[in-house]
PDB file of C-alpha atoms in Angstrom:
ATOM      1  CA  MET A 830     -18.028 -24.090  15.920  1.00 39.00           C
ATOM      2  CA  LEU A 831     -17.540 -25.827  12.615  1.00 37.00           C
ATOM      3  CA  SER A 832     -15.865 -24.395   9.571  1.00 39.00           C
ATOM      4  CA  GLU A 833     -18.335 -23.040   7.054  1.00 38.00           C
ATOM      5  CA  THR A 834     -16.632 -25.004   4.276  1.00 37.00           C
ATOM      6  CA  SER A 835     -15.653 -28.269   5.972  1.00 38.00           C
ATOM      7  CA  THR A 836     -16.508 -30.624   8.784  1.00 45.00           C
ATOM      8  CA  GLU A 837     -13.301 -29.788  10.600  1.00 62.00           C
ATOM      9  CA  MET A 838     -13.473 -27.883  13.858  1.00 77.00           C
ATOM     10  CA  ILE A 839     -11.781 -24.530  14.107  1.00 86.00           C
ATOM     11  CA  ASN A 840      -9.488 -24.266  17.104  1.00 89.00           C
ATOM     12  CA  TYR A 841     -10.518 -20.914  18.558  1.00 93.00           C
ATOM     13  CA  TYR A 842      -7.533 -20.886  20.905  1.00 91.00           C
ATOM     14  CA  GLU A 843      -5.225 -21.012  17.898  1.00 89.00           C
ATOM     15  CA  VAL A 844      -7.300 -18.350  16.147  1.00 92.00           C
ATOM     16  CA  LEU A 845      -6.864 -16.009  19.109  1.00 93.00           C
ATOM     17  CA  GLU A 846      -3.258 -17.122  19.692  1.00 90.00           C
ATOM     18  CA  VAL A 847      -3.838 -18.008  23.347  1.00 89.00           C
ATOM     19  CA  SER A 848      -3.524 -21.205  25.355  1.00 86.00           C
ATOM     20  CA  PRO A 849      -6.598 -23.240  26.395  1.00 88.00           C
ATOM     21  CA  GLU A 850      -5.941 -22.030  29.963  1.00 87.00           C
ATOM     22  CA  ALA A 851      -6.057 -18.343  29.023  1.00 89.00           C
ATOM     23  CA  GLU A 852      -8.035 -16.019  31.280  1.00 93.00           C
ATOM     24  CA  ALA A 853     -10.581 -13.514  29.947  1.00 93.00           C
ATOM     25  CA  GLU A 854      -8.199 -10.550  30.155  1.00 94.00           C
ATOM     26  CA  GLU A 855      -5.551 -12.311  28.065  1.00 94.00           C
ATOM     27  CA  ILE A 856      -8.175 -13.255  25.480  1.00 95.00           C
ATOM     28  CA  LYS A 857      -9.320  -9.631  25.298  1.00 95.00           C
ATOM     29  CA  ARG A 858      -5.781  -8.333  24.785  1.00 94.00           C
ATOM     30  CA  SER A 859      -5.060 -10.866  22.062  1.00 93.00           C
ATOM     31  CA  PHE A 860      -8.373 -10.183  20.347  1.00 94.00           C
ATOM     32  CA  ARG A 861      -7.708  -6.425  20.233  1.00 94.00           C
ATOM     33  CA  ARG A 862      -4.235  -6.954  18.816  1.00 93.00           C
ATOM     34  CA  LEU A 863      -5.438  -9.374  16.141  1.00 93.00           C
ATOM     35  CA  ALA A 864      -8.518  -7.311  15.269  1.00 93.00           C
ATOM     36  CA  LYS A 865      -6.249  -4.376  14.515  1.00 91.00           C
ATOM     37  CA  LYS A 866      -3.961  -6.602  12.445  1.00 90.00           C
ATOM     38  CA  TYR A 867      -6.725  -8.188  10.356  1.00 90.00           C
ATOM     39  CA  HIS A 868      -9.188  -5.306  10.070  1.00 91.00           C
ATOM     40  CA  PRO A 869     -10.090  -4.652   6.403  1.00 89.00           C
ATOM     41  CA  ASP A 870      -9.065  -0.993   6.795  1.00 89.00           C
ATOM     42  CA  HIS A 871      -5.499  -2.197   7.359  1.00 86.00           C
ATOM     43  CA  ASN A 872      -5.603  -4.715   4.509  1.00 86.00           C
ATOM     44  CA  SER A 873      -6.914  -2.729   1.567  1.00 83.00           C
ATOM     45  CA  ASP A 874      -5.086  -4.966  -0.909  1.00 81.00           C
ATOM     46  CA  ARG A 875      -6.966  -8.085   0.257  1.00 84.00           C
ATOM     47  CA  THR A 876     -10.223  -6.996   1.885  1.00 85.00           C
ATOM     48  CA  LYS A 877     -12.109 -10.271   1.293  1.00 87.00           C
ATOM     49  CA  TRP A 878      -9.378 -12.203   3.090  1.00 87.00           C
ATOM     50  CA  ALA A 879      -9.414  -9.694   5.959  1.00 88.00           C
ATOM     51  CA  GLU A 880     -13.210  -9.849   6.268  1.00 91.00           C
ATOM     52  CA  ALA A 881     -13.076 -13.655   6.476  1.00 89.00           C
ATOM     53  CA  LYS A 882     -10.345 -13.488   9.130  1.00 90.00           C
ATOM     54  CA  MET A 883     -12.383 -11.000  11.156  1.00 92.00           C
ATOM     55  CA  ARG A 884     -15.499 -13.192  11.032  1.00 93.00           C
ATOM     56  CA  VAL A 885     -13.624 -16.165  12.463  1.00 93.00           C
ATOM     57  CA  LEU A 886     -11.887 -13.948  15.010  1.00 94.00           C
ATOM     58  CA  LEU A 887     -15.203 -12.557  16.254  1.00 95.00           C
ATOM     59  CA  ARG A 888     -16.765 -16.024  16.490  1.00 94.00           C
ATOM     60  CA  ALA A 889     -13.773 -17.225  18.488  1.00 95.00           C
ATOM     61  CA  TYR A 890     -13.906 -14.214  20.814  1.00 96.00           C
ATOM     62  CA  ASP A 891     -17.664 -14.445  21.412  1.00 96.00           C
ATOM     63  CA  THR A 892     -17.410 -18.159  22.193  1.00 95.00           C
ATOM     64  CA  LEU A 893     -14.446 -18.028  24.560  1.00 96.00           C
ATOM     65  CA  MET A 894     -15.692 -14.960  26.420  1.00 96.00           C
ATOM     66  CA  ASN A 895     -18.975 -16.682  27.272  1.00 95.00           C
ATOM     67  CA  ALA A 896     -18.390 -19.156  30.124  1.00 94.00           C
ATOM     68  CA  ALA A 897     -21.206 -21.532  29.179  1.00 94.00           C
ATOM     69  CA  GLU A 898     -20.381 -21.517  25.463  1.00 95.00           C
ATOM     70  CA  ARG A 899     -16.687 -21.970  26.205  1.00 94.00           C
ATOM     71  CA  ALA A 900     -17.353 -25.012  28.401  1.00 93.00           C
ATOM     72  CA  GLU A 901     -19.495 -26.590  25.684  1.00 93.00           C
ATOM     73  CA  TYR A 902     -16.886 -25.738  23.050  1.00 92.00           C
ATOM     74  CA  ASP A 903     -14.086 -27.292  25.131  1.00 91.00           C
ATOM     75  CA  ASN A 904     -16.087 -30.504  25.470  1.00 91.00           C
ATOM     76  CA  ARG A 905     -16.367 -30.702  21.675  1.00 89.00           C
ATOM     77  CA  LEU A 906     -12.769 -29.662  21.037  1.00 88.00           C
ATOM     78  CA  ARG A 907     -10.991 -32.226  23.232  1.00 85.00           C
ATOM     79  CA  PRO A 908     -12.087 -35.370  21.340  1.00 84.00           C
ATOM     80  CA  TYR A 909     -11.549 -33.612  18.009  1.00 82.00           C
ATOM     81  CA  LEU A 910      -7.943 -32.751  18.909  1.00 78.00           C
ATOM     82  CA  LYS A 911      -7.339 -36.299  20.092  1.00 76.00           C
ATOM     83  CA  ALA A 912      -8.702 -37.731  16.830  1.00 73.00           C
ATOM     84  CA  SER A 913      -6.817 -35.270  14.646  1.00 69.00           C
ATOM     85  CA  ARG A 914      -3.344 -35.953  15.994  1.00 73.00           C
ATOM     86  CA  ASP A 915      -0.582 -35.989  13.410  1.00 79.00           C
ATOM     87  CA  PRO A 916       2.000 -38.656  14.374  1.00 81.00           C
ATOM     88  CA  TYR A 917       4.445 -37.626  11.629  1.00 85.00           C
ATOM     89  CA  LYS A 918       4.462 -33.992  12.761  1.00 86.00           C
ATOM     90  CA  GLU A 919       4.657 -34.979  16.421  1.00 85.00           C
ATOM     91  CA  ASN A 920       7.631 -37.237  15.731  1.00 90.00           C
ATOM     92  CA  LEU A 921       9.505 -34.437  13.958  1.00 92.00           C
ATOM     93  CA  ALA A 922       8.613 -31.940  16.696  1.00 91.00           C
ATOM     94  CA  LYS A 923      10.021 -34.227  19.395  1.00 91.00           C
ATOM     95  CA  ARG A 924      13.402 -34.255  17.633  1.00 93.00           C
ATOM     96  CA  SER A 925      13.984 -30.580  18.361  1.00 92.00           C
ATOM     97  CA  ASP A 926      17.776 -30.941  18.369  1.00 93.00           C
ATOM     98  CA  ASP A 927      17.919 -32.789  15.045  1.00 95.00           C
ATOM     99  CA  PRO A 928      18.511 -30.237  12.222  1.00 96.00           C
ATOM    100  CA  ALA A 929      17.306 -32.638   9.510  1.00 95.00           C
ATOM    101  CA  ALA A 930      14.051 -33.326  11.359  1.00 95.00           C
ATOM    102  CA  GLN A 931      13.479 -29.630  11.950  1.00 96.00           C
ATOM    103  CA  ALA A 932      14.130 -28.772   8.299  1.00 96.00           C
ATOM    104  CA  ARG A 933      11.490 -31.335   7.303  1.00 95.00           C
ATOM    105  CA  LEU A 934       9.153 -29.895   9.942  1.00 95.00           C
ATOM    106  CA  VAL A 935       9.603 -26.411   8.460  1.00 96.00           C
ATOM    107  CA  LEU A 936       8.603 -27.722   5.029  1.00 94.00           C
ATOM    108  CA  TYR A 937       5.747 -29.800   6.449  1.00 92.00           C
ATOM    109  CA  SER A 938       4.345 -26.747   8.262  1.00 92.00           C
ATOM    110  CA  LEU A 939       4.543 -24.633   5.118  1.00 92.00           C
ATOM    111  CA  LEU A 940       2.775 -27.258   3.020  1.00 90.00           C
ATOM    112  CA  ASN A 941       0.050 -27.715   5.629  1.00 84.00           C
ATOM    113  CA  ASP A 942      -0.925 -24.053   5.936  1.00 82.00           C
ATOM    114  CA  THR A 943       0.847 -23.252   9.192  1.00 87.00           C
ATOM    115  CA  PRO A 944       3.539 -20.873   7.881  1.00 91.00           C
ATOM    116  CA  LYS A 945       3.799 -19.048  11.193  1.00 90.00           C
ATOM    117  CA  ASP A 946       4.926 -22.307  12.818  1.00 92.00           C
ATOM    118  CA  ALA A 947       7.457 -22.805  10.018  1.00 94.00           C
ATOM    119  CA  ILE A 948       8.982 -19.370  10.606  1.00 96.00           C
ATOM    120  CA  GLU A 949       9.171 -19.952  14.360  1.00 95.00           C
ATOM    121  CA  ILE A 950      10.916 -23.305  13.864  1.00 96.00           C
ATOM    122  CA  TYR A 951      13.337 -21.873  11.318  1.00 97.00           C
ATOM    123  CA  GLU A 952      14.222 -18.878  13.477  1.00 96.00           C
ATOM    124  CA  ARG A 953      14.627 -21.072  16.561  1.00 95.00           C
ATOM    125  CA  MET A 954      17.080 -23.288  14.704  1.00 96.00           C
ATOM    126  CA  ARG A 955      18.979 -20.262  13.378  1.00 96.00           C
ATOM    127  CA  ALA A 956      19.203 -18.856  16.900  1.00 95.00           C
ATOM    128  CA  LYS A 957      20.801 -22.116  18.040  1.00 94.00           C
ATOM    129  CA  ASP A 958      23.079 -22.435  15.002  1.00 94.00           C
ATOM    130  CA  LYS A 959      23.526 -19.537  12.562  1.00 94.00           C
ATOM    131  CA  SER A 960      24.768 -21.941   9.896  1.00 94.00           C
ATOM    132  CA  PHE A 961      21.455 -23.830   9.826  1.00 95.00           C
ATOM    133  CA  GLU A 962      19.787 -23.793   6.404  1.00 95.00           C
ATOM    134  CA  VAL A 963      17.016 -26.001   5.087  1.00 95.00           C
ATOM    135  CA  TRP A 964      18.915 -26.804   1.869  1.00 92.00           C
ATOM    136  CA  GLN A 965      21.428 -28.795   3.925  1.00 93.00           C
ATOM    137  CA  HIS A 966      18.775 -31.339   4.881  1.00 95.00           C
ATOM    138  CA  LEU A 967      16.237 -31.507   2.010  1.00 93.00           C
ATOM    139  CA  ASP A 968      16.410 -32.844  -1.522  1.00 91.00           C
ATOM    140  CA  HIS A 969      16.547 -30.343  -4.377  1.00 88.00           C
ATOM    141  CA  LYS A 970      12.833 -29.987  -5.171  1.00 87.00           C
ATOM    142  CA  ASP A 971      11.817 -29.921  -1.492  1.00 92.00           C
ATOM    143  CA  TYR A 972      14.510 -27.341  -0.811  1.00 92.00           C
ATOM    144  CA  LEU A 973      13.221 -25.058  -3.588  1.00 92.00           C
ATOM    145  CA  ASP A 974       9.620 -25.427  -2.364  1.00 93.00           C
ATOM    146  CA  CYS A 975      10.688 -24.652   1.182  1.00 95.00           C
ATOM    147  CA  GLU A 976      12.814 -21.611   0.315  1.00 95.00           C
ATOM    148  CA  PHE A 977      10.111 -20.139  -1.919  1.00 94.00           C
ATOM    149  CA  LEU A 978       7.399 -20.617   0.704  1.00 94.00           C
ATOM    150  CA  LEU A 979       9.603 -19.175   3.456  1.00 96.00           C
ATOM    151  CA  GLY A 980      10.187 -16.130   1.260  1.00 95.00           C
ATOM    152  CA  GLU A 981       6.457 -15.873   0.634  1.00 93.00           C
ATOM    153  CA  GLU A 982       5.648 -15.930   4.355  1.00 94.00           C
ATOM    154  CA  TYR A 983       8.331 -13.376   5.222  1.00 95.00           C
ATOM    155  CA  GLU A 984       6.974 -11.149   2.448  1.00 94.00           C
ATOM    156  CA  ARG A 985       3.453 -11.560   3.869  1.00 91.00           C
ATOM    157  CA  GLN A 986       4.776 -10.441   7.249  1.00 92.00           C
ATOM    158  CA  GLY A 987       6.402  -7.364   5.694  1.00 92.00           C
ATOM    159  CA  LYS A 988       9.947  -8.584   6.373  1.00 94.00           C
ATOM    160  CA  TRP A 989      11.362  -7.637   2.997  1.00 94.00           C
ATOM    161  CA  GLN A 990      15.052  -8.374   3.530  1.00 94.00           C
ATOM    162  CA  GLN A 991      14.366 -11.884   4.822  1.00 95.00           C
ATOM    163  CA  ALA A 992      11.976 -12.499   1.928  1.00 96.00           C
ATOM    164  CA  LEU A 993      14.578 -11.322  -0.584  1.00 96.00           C
ATOM    165  CA  ARG A 994      17.209 -13.665   0.834  1.00 95.00           C
ATOM    166  CA  PHE A 995      15.019 -16.704   0.177  1.00 96.00           C
ATOM    167  CA  TYR A 996      13.714 -15.504  -3.176  1.00 95.00           C
ATOM    168  CA  GLU A 997      17.244 -14.754  -4.377  1.00 94.00           C
ATOM    169  CA  ASN A 998      18.416 -18.187  -3.248  1.00 93.00           C
ATOM    170  CA  VAL A 999      15.734 -19.739  -5.443  1.00 93.00           C
ATOM    171  CA  TYR A1000      16.527 -17.390  -8.341  1.00 93.00           C
ATOM    172  CA  ASN A1001      20.265 -18.127  -8.214  1.00 91.00           C
ATOM    173  CA  GLU A1002      19.581 -21.858  -8.038  1.00 90.00           C
ATOM    174  CA  GLU A1003      17.170 -21.908 -10.974  1.00 89.00           C
ATOM    175  CA  ARG A1004      18.524 -19.365 -13.449  1.00 86.00           C
ATOM    176  CA  ASN A1005      21.126 -21.806 -14.828  1.00 82.00           C
ATOM    177  CA  SER A1006      19.012 -24.905 -14.330  1.00 81.00           C
ATOM    178  CA  PRO A1007      17.012 -26.677 -17.063  1.00 78.00           C
ATOM    179  CA  MET A1008      14.275 -27.336 -14.465  1.00 76.00           C
ATOM    180  CA  ARG A1009      12.680 -23.998 -13.646  1.00 77.00           C
ATOM    181  CA  PHE A1010       9.776 -24.291 -11.246  1.00 80.00           C
ATOM    182  CA  PHE A1011       9.712 -20.764  -9.807  1.00 84.00           C
ATOM    183  CA  LEU A1012      12.049 -18.625 -11.917  1.00 86.00           C
ATOM    184  CA  GLU A1013       9.619 -16.196 -13.551  1.00 87.00           C
ATOM    185  CA  GLU A1014       7.428 -15.788 -10.486  1.00 90.00           C
ATOM    186  CA  VAL A1015      10.378 -15.298  -8.160  1.00 92.00           C
ATOM    187  CA  LYS A1016      11.884 -12.720 -10.536  1.00 91.00           C
ATOM    188  CA  ASP A1017       8.635 -10.750 -10.399  1.00 91.00           C
ATOM    189  CA  ARG A1018       8.573 -10.899  -6.610  1.00 94.00           C
ATOM    190  CA  ILE A1019      12.203  -9.808  -6.286  1.00 95.00           C
ATOM    191  CA  ARG A1020      11.591  -6.937  -8.709  1.00 93.00           C
ATOM    192  CA  ASP A1021       8.484  -5.770  -6.850  1.00 93.00           C
ATOM    193  CA  ILE A1022      10.153  -5.827  -3.439  1.00 95.00           C
ATOM    194  CA  TYR A1023      13.266  -4.013  -4.645  1.00 95.00           C
ATOM    195  CA  CYS A1024      11.356  -1.392  -6.625  1.00 93.00           C
ATOM    196  CA  LYS A1025       8.320  -0.845  -4.396  1.00 91.00           C
ATOM    197  CA  LYS A1026       9.817  -1.406  -0.938  1.00 92.00           C
ATOM    198  CA  VAL A1027      13.617  -1.255  -0.852  1.00 94.00           C
ATOM    199  CA  ALA A1028      14.502   1.453  -3.391  1.00 93.00           C
ATOM    200  CA  ARG A1029      11.952   3.913  -2.016  1.00 89.00           C
ATOM    201  CA  ARG A1030      13.671   3.758   1.365  1.00 91.00           C
ATOM    202  CA  CYS A1031      17.201   4.232  -0.019  1.00 92.00           C
ATOM    203  CA  LYS A1032      19.269   7.323  -0.695  1.00 95.00           C
ATOM    204  CA  PRO A1033      19.072   8.317  -4.392  1.00 94.00           C
ATOM    205  CA  LEU A1034      22.390   6.806  -5.496  1.00 96.00           C
ATOM    206  CA  ASP A1035      21.699   3.620  -3.549  1.00 95.00           C
ATOM    207  CA  SER A1036      18.341   3.428  -5.318  1.00 96.00           C
ATOM    208  CA  VAL A1037      20.180   3.553  -8.647  1.00 95.00           C
ATOM    209  CA  LYS A1038      22.141   0.437  -7.638  1.00 95.00           C
ATOM    210  CA  VAL A1039      18.909  -1.331  -6.700  1.00 94.00           C
ATOM    211  CA  TYR A1040      17.275  -0.543 -10.056  1.00 95.00           C
ATOM    212  CA  GLU A1041      20.411  -1.597 -11.938  1.00 95.00           C
ATOM    213  CA  LYS A1042      20.466  -4.874 -10.011  1.00 93.00           C
ATOM    214  CA  VAL A1043      16.877  -5.594 -11.019  1.00 92.00           C
ATOM    215  CA  MET A1044      17.658  -4.699 -14.633  1.00 92.00           C
ATOM    216  CA  GLY A1045      20.578  -7.116 -14.569  1.00 91.00           C
ATOM    217  CA  MET A1046      18.207  -9.990 -13.845  1.00 89.00           C
ATOM    218  CA  GLY A1047      16.733  -9.677 -17.319  1.00 87.00           C
ATOM    219  CA  VAL A1048      13.416  -7.886 -17.729  1.00 88.00           C
ATOM    220  CA  SER A1049      10.987  -7.016 -20.490  1.00 89.00           C
ATOM    221  CA  LYS A1050      11.565  -3.918 -22.626  1.00 92.00           C
ATOM    222  CA  LYS A1051       8.650  -2.178 -20.925  1.00 92.00           C
ATOM    223  CA  THR A1052      10.024  -2.930 -17.461  1.00 92.00           C
ATOM    224  CA  GLU A1053      13.497  -1.829 -18.525  1.00 94.00           C
ATOM    225  CA  ALA A1054      12.043   1.510 -19.659  1.00 94.00           C
ATOM    226  CA  TYR A1055      10.330   1.899 -16.281  1.00 93.00           C
ATOM    227  CA  LEU A1056      13.614   1.174 -14.486  1.00 95.00           C
ATOM    228  CA  HIS A1057      15.499   3.738 -16.575  1.00 95.00           C
ATOM    229  CA  LYS A1058      12.832   6.288 -15.639  1.00 95.00           C
ATOM    230  CA  LYS A1059      13.270   5.451 -11.944  1.00 95.00           C
ATOM    231  CA  ILE A1060      17.056   5.761 -12.319  1.00 95.00           C
ATOM    232  CA  ALA A1061      16.569   9.153 -13.965  1.00 95.00           C
ATOM    233  CA  GLU A1062      14.423  10.282 -11.028  1.00 94.00           C
ATOM    234  CA  SER A1063      17.056   9.074  -8.562  1.00 95.00           C
ATOM    235  CA  TYR A1064      19.896  10.826 -10.369  1.00 95.00           C
ATOM    236  CA  PHE A1065      17.829  14.033 -10.442  1.00 95.00           C
ATOM    237  CA  LYS A1066      17.323  13.828  -6.674  1.00 94.00           C
ATOM    238  CA  ALA A1067      21.088  13.401  -6.301  1.00 95.00           C
ATOM    239  CA  GLY A1068      21.701  16.557  -8.361  1.00 94.00           C
ATOM    240  CA  LEU A1069      23.132  14.662 -11.342  1.00 95.00           C
ATOM    241  CA  GLU A1070      20.912  16.039 -14.085  1.00 94.00           C
ATOM    242  CA  LYS A1071      23.156  15.008 -16.986  1.00 94.00           C
ATOM    243  CA  LYS A1072      22.968  11.351 -15.992  1.00 95.00           C
ATOM    244  CA  ALA A1073      19.250  11.716 -15.352  1.00 94.00           C
ATOM    245  CA  ARG A1074      18.694  12.922 -18.923  1.00 94.00           C
ATOM    246  CA  VAL A1075      20.684  10.008 -20.364  1.00 95.00           C
ATOM    247  CA  HIS A1076      18.502   7.476 -18.589  1.00 95.00           C
ATOM    248  CA  LEU A1077      15.240   9.264 -19.285  1.00 94.00           C
ATOM    249  CA  LYS A1078      16.151   9.421 -22.979  1.00 94.00           C
ATOM    250  CA  ARG A1079      16.893   5.688 -22.914  1.00 95.00           C
ATOM    251  CA  ALA A1080      13.537   5.053 -21.234  1.00 94.00           C
ATOM    252  CA  PHE A1081      11.682   6.762 -24.094  1.00 94.00           C
ATOM    253  CA  GLU A1082      13.763   4.947 -26.694  1.00 94.00           C
ATOM    254  CA  LEU A1083      12.568   1.673 -25.192  1.00 94.00           C
ATOM    255  CA  GLU A1084       8.982   2.776 -24.573  1.00 92.00           C
ATOM    256  CA  PRO A1085       7.922   5.915 -26.523  1.00 91.00           C
ATOM    257  CA  LYS A1086       4.556   5.957 -24.735  1.00 88.00           C
ATOM    258  CA  LEU A1087       6.095   5.605 -21.284  1.00 90.00           C
ATOM    259  CA  LYS A1088       3.598   6.508 -18.583  1.00 89.00           C
ATOM    260  CA  GLY A1089       4.258   8.446 -15.379  1.00 89.00           C
ATOM    261  CA  ALA A1090       7.169  10.449 -16.772  1.00 90.00           C
ATOM    262  CA  GLN A1091       5.564  13.888 -16.959  1.00 90.00           C
ATOM    263  CA  LYS A1092       7.027  15.240 -13.717  1.00 91.00           C
ATOM    264  CA  ILE A1093      10.593  14.118 -14.367  1.00 92.00           C
ATOM    265  CA  CYS A1094      10.337  15.470 -17.928  1.00 91.00           C
ATOM    266  CA  GLU A1095       9.270  18.853 -16.590  1.00 90.00           C
ATOM    267  CA  LYS A1096      12.068  18.883 -14.029  1.00 90.00           C
ATOM    268  CA  LEU A1097      14.644  18.085 -16.693  1.00 88.00           C
ATOM    269  CA  SER A1098      12.988  20.401 -19.272  1.00 85.00           C
ATOM    270  CA  MET A1099      12.438  17.467 -21.606  1.00 78.00           C
ATOM    271  CA  GLN A1100       9.309  16.783 -23.609  1.00 65.00           C
ATOM    272  CA  ASP A1101       7.546  13.486 -22.926  1.00 57.00           C
TER     273      ASP A1101
END
């Protein structure tokens, strides 16, 4: 019942996303849903993380589905929860109608490894008031931390447009600032989401606009060559072969050994 790496207790109810009063059937349903979500087969890009999540999930399920073990676990959990209360967090949580308190609670949750709580708080506040933004209530550095971490969590959840909104806020704030905490990393994240997620789901000419937007952010020569190649592919799909050739030629001028261009070269009857 203890973490393998610390003396802190793991709250199995939180792991399984159920209340302490949950019946066996609810625990089963939640376990099946989470097992599918965290299974290594569905997380090929981070299998070690997924395996660790599954181990904790299975321990939680086995404990709470066994009446005797659950009773013993509950007896251990109650005093731990009482001792581990967080007065600062509780005070902010009580002020649910105070935008400044909730903005600080969003940041606090992000910094204390409960990003799901942060997203829920943020979205609840936005549902109440669409003009709510954390930057209105935090100082500059805290605001940048909060926006970046919100973008990171939305990206982790596969919500690309929401992630881009926060990442672009940080990028626009920092690009003309002498203090650049996140600029290069956030540029990379914006580029990856636009190129690997957004552009692939767009119509060809809309994809061109996406690639041009990324190029306008300032990229390395190698990345610029890659973007020209992607623009060439998009123009070819749109039936605009002349424009496709112009961009493919520019790609090779920037990067003579450009990789992954064989197919588009063949389609345009150009040698790579």
